[in-house]
């Protein structure tokens, strides 16, 4: 959502949710990318064939957390994982949150941080976790802060802060192997500036990657970052581009290796060789090589959603269909198979240091974490 609302229009923060609604729709506003059918590209399309249930992708461990949530219906999921720790956030009251750690060796569940504010999302790099928390401010705005904390020292440190005004979203954080990325939104009645920021734990420094300005007065003109991912090779931006009021939407990497006009995206991600697009009813995998190729896969239902693309290898990609099935696209074999499950609701999976982790929910208070050591 872009800026340009009046102060009597309440702004709702947009943050990445751990668990989505079963049928996720792209937000439809005059400012968001259009929800018409995506433009067909000239790449040769290869249709991926269903291969049924997947062979084992690695050793699976499961952990039942139901005893910790008696008489509750927790909406939790792994957000970071280390050798024997699964880190996740939990909304404990209307606007209060906490960070918990489940120890897979000792089967304990401990709270390591509590905030009177809402935690939007959390990511991690090795022993450090990073998260955004926010709270309402005057003028239908939201004040937010970015924190980091070592899991061994448990001393939170604030890295950045800001205020989301004029219906600009609260930023969320994404993480690659060596950096954390977010977008800072600065809005006024006349313009909106979106700045891509990145923190490097190795150098302990923040740098500005790119900045864009959208003129709001008269006919809109300029650029605005609508959505973003860290990507494995480069940051990938879902950008709204206005030319005297006319809107186009493009998916662009900061290294210049990918630039495509898109629309109706539910989710996207960048790997070393392919960009994954989740579109209502289907998935597309577009190569970034000099000889472009496109793979497509149609879902089990016309309006099904696809999201949470995780590159286990360059051409071996885990993703979620709806909220009850995890799929594996093997682009080398030109197939899509599904991981076995008990039919419960599944969270978005994460993939860190060779391990996949996700949650499964079955009925009130029944929650189980799964960890797959990918072979």
Short mmCIF file of C-alpha atoms in Angstrom, two decimals:
data_model
loop_
_atom_site.label_atom_id
_atom_site.label_comp_id
_atom_site.label_asym_id
_atom_site.label_seq_id
_atom_site.Cartn_x
_atom_site.Cartn_y
_atom_site.Cartn_z
CA UNK A 1 0.00 0.00 0.00
CA UNK A 2 1.38 3.38 -0.93
CA UNK A 3 1.17 6.70 0.76
CA UNK A 4 -1.31 9.40 -0.08
CA UNK A 5 -4.12 8.80 2.40
CA UNK A 6 -5.42 11.43 4.72
CA UNK A 7 -4.85 11.40 8.46
CA UNK A 8 -8.40 10.24 9.06
CA UNK A 9 -7.71 7.00 7.19
CA UNK A 10 -6.32 4.43 9.58
CA UNK A 11 -3.10 2.76 8.50
CA UNK A 12 -2.75 -0.96 9.08
CA UNK A 13 0.81 -2.30 9.21
CA UNK A 14 1.69 -4.84 6.57
CA UNK A 15 4.05 -7.50 7.91
CA UNK A 16 4.92 -10.98 6.77
CA UNK A 17 2.73 -13.48 8.58
CA UNK A 18 3.93 -16.86 9.83
CA UNK A 19 0.68 -18.54 8.72
CA UNK A 20 -1.50 -17.19 5.92
CA UNK A 21 -5.15 -17.63 5.08
CA UNK A 22 -5.84 -20.66 2.92
CA UNK A 23 -6.63 -18.58 -0.16
CA UNK A 24 -4.28 -15.61 -0.12
CA UNK A 25 -5.25 -12.74 -2.38
CA UNK A 26 -3.01 -9.96 -3.60
CA UNK A 27 -4.18 -6.71 -2.03
CA UNK A 28 -6.24 -4.71 -4.50
CA UNK A 29 -5.84 -0.96 -4.21
CA UNK A 30 -5.25 1.75 -6.83
CA UNK A 31 -1.62 1.66 -5.71
CA UNK A 32 -0.88 -2.05 -5.71
CA UNK A 33 0.17 -4.11 -8.74
CA UNK A 34 -2.83 -5.09 -10.83
CA UNK A 35 -4.44 -8.48 -10.32
CA UNK A 36 -4.98 -9.31 -13.98
CA UNK A 37 -3.40 -12.35 -15.61
CA UNK A 38 0.41 -12.15 -15.78
CA UNK A 39 1.88 -11.15 -19.11
CA UNK A 40 3.04 -14.13 -21.15
CA UNK A 41 6.77 -14.11 -21.75
CA UNK A 42 8.65 -15.35 -24.79
CA UNK A 43 10.55 -18.08 -22.96
CA UNK A 44 9.74 -21.66 -24.00
CA UNK A 45 7.41 -23.09 -21.35
CA UNK A 46 8.07 -26.57 -19.99
CA UNK A 47 5.17 -28.04 -18.04
CA UNK A 48 6.28 -29.91 -14.94
CA UNK A 49 4.64 -33.30 -14.46
CA UNK A 50 3.23 -34.62 -11.18
CA UNK A 51 5.37 -37.41 -9.72
CA UNK A 52 3.16 -38.32 -6.75
CA UNK A 53 4.60 -38.65 -3.28
CA UNK A 54 8.21 -37.57 -2.92
CA UNK A 55 10.99 -39.94 -2.05
CA UNK A 56 12.70 -38.99 1.20
CA UNK A 57 14.56 -35.70 0.96
CA UNK A 58 16.28 -36.34 4.27
CA UNK A 59 15.93 -37.58 7.83
CA UNK A 60 12.76 -36.26 9.50
CA UNK A 61 12.39 -35.43 13.20
CA UNK A 62 9.13 -34.24 14.78
CA UNK A 63 8.50 -32.44 18.06
CA UNK A 64 5.11 -32.20 19.76
CA UNK A 65 4.62 -28.81 21.44
CA UNK A 66 0.96 -29.37 22.32
CA UNK A 67 1.64 -29.70 26.06
CA UNK A 68 2.97 -26.15 26.11
CA UNK A 69 -0.25 -24.78 24.61
CA UNK A 70 -3.04 -26.52 26.49
CA UNK A 71 -6.48 -25.00 25.76
CA UNK A 72 -4.92 -22.60 23.24
CA UNK A 73 -4.88 -22.35 19.47
CA UNK A 74 -1.33 -21.11 18.84
CA UNK A 75 -0.37 -19.64 15.48
CA UNK A 76 3.34 -20.34 15.71
CA UNK A 77 5.97 -21.74 13.39
CA UNK A 78 9.75 -22.14 13.21
CA UNK A 79 11.35 -18.85 12.16
CA UNK A 80 15.00 -19.74 12.76
CA UNK A 81 16.84 -22.96 13.53
CA UNK A 82 20.28 -23.84 14.85
CA UNK A 83 21.81 -27.22 15.72
CA UNK A 84 19.38 -27.94 18.57
CA UNK A 85 17.22 -24.82 18.87
CA UNK A 86 14.03 -23.84 17.06
CA UNK A 87 13.24 -20.15 17.50
CA UNK A 88 9.71 -18.80 17.06
CA UNK A 89 7.59 -15.81 18.06
CA UNK A 90 4.24 -15.85 19.82
CA UNK A 91 1.54 -13.22 20.25
CA UNK A 92 0.67 -13.51 23.93
CA UNK A 93 -1.88 -10.69 24.25
CA UNK A 94 -3.59 -8.28 21.89
CA UNK A 95 -0.35 -6.40 21.20
CA UNK A 96 2.32 -8.15 23.30
CA UNK A 97 4.75 -10.67 21.89
CA UNK A 98 7.54 -12.95 22.96
CA UNK A 99 10.39 -14.93 21.45
CA UNK A 100 10.60 -18.58 22.45
CA UNK A 101 13.19 -21.31 21.92
CA UNK A 102 12.33 -24.99 21.73
CA UNK A 103 15.34 -27.19 22.58
CA UNK A 104 15.20 -30.30 20.39
CA UNK A 105 17.71 -32.16 22.58
CA UNK A 106 16.15 -31.57 26.00
CA UNK A 107 12.55 -30.98 24.76
CA UNK A 108 12.20 -27.76 26.70
CA UNK A 109 10.38 -24.61 25.65
CA UNK A 110 11.74 -21.33 27.04
CA UNK A 111 10.83 -17.68 26.65
CA UNK A 112 13.98 -15.62 25.91
CA UNK A 113 12.46 -12.18 25.21
CA UNK A 114 9.15 -10.40 25.86
CA UNK A 115 7.91 -7.13 24.38
CA UNK A 116 4.84 -5.02 25.10
CA UNK A 117 4.73 -4.37 21.33
CA UNK A 118 3.86 -6.58 18.37
CA UNK A 119 6.65 -8.54 16.75
CA UNK A 120 6.11 -8.54 13.00
CA UNK A 121 8.54 -11.24 11.96
CA UNK A 122 11.88 -12.78 12.93
CA UNK A 123 14.82 -14.15 10.94
CA UNK A 124 18.21 -15.48 11.93
CA UNK A 125 21.81 -15.91 10.83
CA UNK A 126 23.63 -18.63 12.75
CA UNK A 127 23.57 -17.63 16.46
CA UNK A 128 21.89 -14.23 15.96
CA UNK A 129 18.21 -13.42 15.50
CA UNK A 130 16.71 -10.21 14.09
CA UNK A 131 13.15 -8.93 14.36
CA UNK A 132 10.88 -5.93 13.86
CA UNK A 133 8.48 -4.81 16.58
CA UNK A 134 5.93 -2.01 16.30
CA UNK A 135 3.20 -0.10 18.12
CA UNK A 136 0.57 2.51 17.17
CA UNK A 137 1.64 6.17 17.18
CA UNK A 138 -0.22 9.47 16.82
CA UNK A 139 -1.75 10.33 13.47
CA UNK A 140 -2.65 6.76 12.46
CA UNK A 141 1.00 5.83 12.22
CA UNK A 142 3.16 3.03 13.60
CA UNK A 143 6.51 3.34 15.33
CA UNK A 144 8.82 0.43 14.65
CA UNK A 145 12.27 -0.78 15.72
CA UNK A 146 14.68 -3.39 14.38
CA UNK A 147 16.53 -5.48 16.96
CA UNK A 148 19.22 -8.14 16.98
CA UNK A 149 20.14 -10.59 19.73
CA UNK A 150 22.66 -13.39 20.19
CA UNK A 151 21.05 -16.65 21.30
CA UNK A 152 23.99 -17.29 23.60
CA UNK A 153 24.07 -13.86 25.30
CA UNK A 154 20.34 -12.88 25.12
CA UNK A 155 21.06 -9.13 25.15
CA UNK A 156 18.81 -7.33 22.62
CA UNK A 157 20.33 -4.41 20.71
CA UNK A 158 18.39 -1.91 18.61
CA UNK A 159 19.75 -1.47 15.08
CA UNK A 160 17.24 0.91 13.47
CA UNK A 161 13.92 2.63 14.00
CA UNK A 162 11.33 4.55 12.07
CA UNK A 163 7.69 5.64 11.76
CA UNK A 164 5.29 4.34 9.13
CA UNK A 165 2.92 7.13 8.07
CA UNK A 166 0.39 7.73 5.29
CA UNK A 167 -0.43 4.00 5.10
CA UNK A 168 3.11 2.92 4.33
CA UNK A 169 3.75 -0.52 5.83
CA UNK A 170 5.81 -1.47 8.82
CA UNK A 171 8.94 -3.06 7.29
CA UNK A 172 9.73 -6.72 7.72
CA UNK A 173 13.17 -8.34 7.73
CA UNK A 174 14.56 -10.94 5.36
CA UNK A 175 17.86 -12.77 5.71
CA UNK A 176 20.44 -14.32 3.42
CA UNK A 177 23.48 -16.25 4.63
CA UNK A 178 25.39 -13.11 5.55
CA UNK A 179 23.04 -10.11 5.67
CA UNK A 180 19.66 -8.87 6.89
CA UNK A 181 17.54 -6.68 4.61
CA UNK A 182 14.56 -4.39 5.15
CA UNK A 183 12.94 -1.38 3.45
CA UNK A 184 12.61 1.94 5.22
CA UNK A 185 9.45 3.85 4.22
CA UNK A 186 9.42 7.64 4.65
CA UNK A 187 6.16 9.28 3.55
CA UNK A 188 4.70 12.75 3.43
CA UNK A 189 1.75 14.29 1.61
CA UNK A 190 4.03 15.17 -1.31
CA UNK A 191 6.22 12.09 -1.77
CA UNK A 192 7.16 8.64 -0.54
CA UNK A 193 10.75 7.46 -0.31
CA UNK A 194 11.56 3.75 -0.08
CA UNK A 195 15.12 2.87 0.88
CA UNK A 196 16.53 -0.66 0.75
CA UNK A 197 18.72 -1.15 3.83
CA UNK A 198 21.05 -3.98 4.77
CA UNK A 199 22.89 -4.98 7.94
CA UNK A 200 26.00 -7.14 7.84
CA UNK A 201 26.74 -9.07 11.08
CA UNK A 202 30.31 -9.64 9.90
CA UNK A 203 31.13 -5.94 9.58
CA UNK A 204 28.52 -4.87 12.16
CA UNK A 205 27.41 -2.09 9.82
CA UNK A 206 24.30 -0.84 8.02
CA UNK A 207 24.43 0.35 4.43
CA UNK A 208 21.94 1.80 1.96
CA UNK A 209 21.54 -0.42 -1.09
CA UNK A 210 19.11 1.62 -3.21
CA UNK A 211 16.61 4.43 -2.73
CA UNK A 212 13.51 5.31 -4.76
CA UNK A 213 11.12 8.28 -4.66
CA UNK A 214 7.48 8.45 -5.67
CA UNK A 215 5.98 11.91 -6.20
CA UNK A 216 2.46 11.97 -4.76
CA UNK A 217 1.21 15.41 -5.82
CA UNK A 218 -0.72 15.52 -9.07
CA UNK A 219 -0.17 12.46 -11.24
CA UNK A 220 2.00 9.96 -9.45
CA UNK A 221 5.48 9.69 -10.89
CA UNK A 222 8.44 7.63 -9.75
CA UNK A 223 9.16 4.28 -8.15
CA UNK A 224 8.02 2.48 -5.01
CA UNK A 225 9.10 -0.83 -3.46
CA UNK A 226 5.95 -2.86 -2.95
CA UNK A 227 7.60 -6.08 -1.71
CA UNK A 228 11.10 -7.57 -1.41
CA UNK A 229 13.16 -10.69 -0.64
CA UNK A 230 16.83 -11.13 0.21
CA UNK A 231 17.37 -13.84 -2.41
CA UNK A 232 20.34 -16.19 -2.56
CA UNK A 233 22.32 -14.19 -5.11
CA UNK A 234 20.88 -10.69 -4.89
CA UNK A 235 18.02 -8.72 -3.35
CA UNK A 236 14.89 -9.01 -5.48
CA UNK A 237 12.38 -6.14 -5.48
CA UNK A 238 8.72 -6.07 -6.47
CA UNK A 239 8.61 -2.51 -7.74
CA UNK A 240 5.67 -0.27 -8.65
CA UNK A 241 6.66 2.20 -11.38
CA UNK A 242 4.50 5.24 -12.10
CA UNK A 243 4.87 7.34 -15.25
CA UNK A 244 2.52 10.34 -15.06
CA UNK A 245 -0.02 8.24 -13.21
CA UNK A 246 0.31 5.09 -15.30
CA UNK A 247 1.35 2.05 -13.27
CA UNK A 248 3.47 -0.92 -14.24
CA UNK A 249 4.84 -3.57 -11.90
CA UNK A 250 8.26 -5.18 -12.29
CA UNK A 251 10.32 -7.79 -10.46
CA UNK A 252 13.94 -6.63 -10.45
CA UNK A 253 17.15 -7.86 -8.81
CA UNK A 254 19.63 -5.35 -7.48
CA UNK A 255 22.47 -6.98 -9.44
CA UNK A 256 20.62 -6.43 -12.74
CA UNK A 257 20.41 -10.14 -13.60
CA UNK A 258 16.59 -10.25 -13.67
CA UNK A 259 14.01 -7.69 -14.80
CA UNK A 260 10.47 -8.80 -15.72
CA UNK A 261 7.07 -7.13 -15.84
CA UNK A 262 4.74 -9.05 -13.52
CA UNK A 263 1.30 -8.90 -11.92
CA UNK A 264 -0.92 -10.89 -9.56
CA UNK A 265 2.01 -12.26 -7.57
CA UNK A 266 1.29 -14.13 -4.36
CA UNK A 267 4.94 -14.82 -3.56
CA UNK A 268 8.35 -14.88 -5.22
CA UNK A 269 11.97 -15.78 -4.51
CA UNK A 270 15.35 -15.68 -6.22
CA UNK A 271 17.81 -18.58 -6.40
CA UNK A 272 21.19 -18.82 -8.12
CA UNK A 273 19.69 -19.92 -11.48
CA UNK A 274 15.93 -19.38 -11.24
CA UNK A 275 13.31 -16.93 -10.00
CA UNK A 276 10.19 -18.59 -8.55
CA UNK A 277 6.77 -16.96 -8.97
CA UNK A 278 3.66 -17.98 -7.03
CA UNK A 279 0.61 -17.00 -9.07
CA UNK A 280 -3.00 -17.88 -8.36
CA UNK A 281 -3.48 -21.41 -9.66
CA UNK A 282 0.08 -22.00 -10.86
CA UNK A 283 3.80 -21.68 -10.30
CA UNK A 284 6.44 -20.39 -12.71
CA UNK A 285 10.20 -20.88 -12.52
CA UNK A 286 12.08 -18.45 -14.78
CA UNK A 287 15.76 -18.95 -15.50
CA UNK A 288 18.24 -16.09 -15.18
CA UNK A 289 20.68 -17.59 -17.67
CA UNK A 290 21.51 -16.08 -21.09
CA UNK A 291 19.30 -18.76 -22.69
CA UNK A 292 16.00 -18.19 -20.85
CA UNK A 293 13.61 -21.04 -20.10
CA UNK A 294 10.35 -21.17 -18.15
CA UNK A 295 8.92 -24.09 -16.19
CA UNK A 296 5.26 -24.08 -15.15
CA UNK A 297 3.13 -26.18 -12.82
CA UNK A 298 -0.65 -25.97 -12.44
CA UNK A 299 -2.16 -26.42 -9.00
CA UNK A 300 -4.76 -28.91 -7.84
CA UNK A 301 -7.38 -26.12 -7.85
CA UNK A 302 -7.84 -23.15 -10.15
CA UNK A 303 -7.61 -20.60 -7.32
CA UNK A 304 -5.03 -22.35 -5.13
CA UNK A 305 -2.11 -20.28 -3.81
CA UNK A 306 1.62 -21.01 -3.88
CA UNK A 307 4.26 -19.48 -1.65
CA UNK A 308 7.38 -19.98 0.53
CA UNK A 309 9.88 -21.01 -2.15
CA UNK A 310 13.05 -22.49 -0.61
CA UNK A 311 15.99 -23.43 -2.82
CA UNK A 312 17.33 -26.71 -1.43
CA UNK A 313 19.59 -26.82 -4.50
CA UNK A 314 19.83 -24.66 -7.62
CA UNK A 315 17.08 -26.59 -9.42
CA UNK A 316 15.46 -28.43 -6.50
CA UNK A 317 12.89 -26.18 -4.86
CA UNK A 318 10.55 -26.68 -1.90
CA UNK A 319 7.33 -24.65 -1.80
CA UNK A 320 3.83 -24.66 -0.29
CA UNK A 321 0.50 -25.24 -2.03
CA UNK A 322 -2.45 -23.74 -0.17
CA UNK A 323 -1.90 -24.45 3.52
CA UNK A 324 -1.86 -28.22 3.64
CA UNK A 325 0.78 -29.48 1.23
CA UNK A 326 4.52 -29.04 0.66
CA UNK A 327 5.83 -29.70 -2.84
CA UNK A 328 9.24 -30.32 -4.39
CA UNK A 329 9.98 -29.08 -7.90
CA UNK A 330 12.83 -30.99 -9.52
CA UNK A 331 13.58 -28.89 -12.58
CA UNK A 332 16.27 -31.27 -13.80
CA UNK A 333 13.75 -34.14 -13.88
CA UNK A 334 10.88 -31.78 -14.86
CA UNK A 335 8.64 -33.11 -12.08
CA UNK A 336 6.76 -31.93 -8.99
CA UNK A 337 6.20 -34.30 -6.06
CA UNK A 338 4.63 -33.79 -2.64
CA UNK A 339 5.90 -34.46 0.88
CA UNK A 340 3.77 -36.83 2.97
CA UNK A 341 1.67 -35.24 5.74
CA UNK A 342 -1.27 -36.06 7.99
CA UNK A 343 -3.61 -33.53 6.42
CA UNK A 344 -3.13 -30.75 8.97
CA UNK A 345 -2.52 -27.07 8.30
CA UNK A 346 1.12 -26.36 7.47
CA UNK A 347 3.09 -23.19 8.15
CA UNK A 348 5.54 -21.69 5.70
CA UNK A 349 8.74 -23.76 5.79
CA UNK A 350 12.15 -22.25 6.47
CA UNK A 351 15.48 -23.55 5.18
CA UNK A 352 18.63 -22.79 7.16
CA UNK A 353 22.04 -24.48 7.12
CA UNK A 354 20.79 -27.61 5.37
CA UNK A 355 17.65 -28.04 7.47
CA UNK A 356 13.99 -27.50 6.61
CA UNK A 357 11.62 -26.70 9.48
CA UNK A 358 7.88 -26.07 9.58
CA UNK A 359 4.82 -26.48 11.83
CA UNK A 360 1.70 -28.60 11.47
CA UNK A 361 -1.58 -27.76 13.23
CA UNK A 362 -4.39 -30.22 13.89
CA UNK A 363 -7.34 -29.04 15.92
CA UNK A 364 -7.25 -26.76 18.95
CA UNK A 365 -3.91 -26.66 20.70
CA UNK A 366 -2.29 -29.45 18.67
CA UNK A 367 0.96 -28.23 17.14
CA UNK A 368 4.00 -30.16 15.98
CA UNK A 369 7.32 -28.93 14.60
CA UNK A 370 9.06 -30.90 11.86
CA UNK A 371 12.75 -30.71 11.01
CA UNK A 372 14.21 -32.36 7.89
CA UNK A 373 17.97 -32.74 7.61
CA UNK A 374 18.17 -32.44 3.82
CA UNK A 375 20.43 -35.02 2.24
#
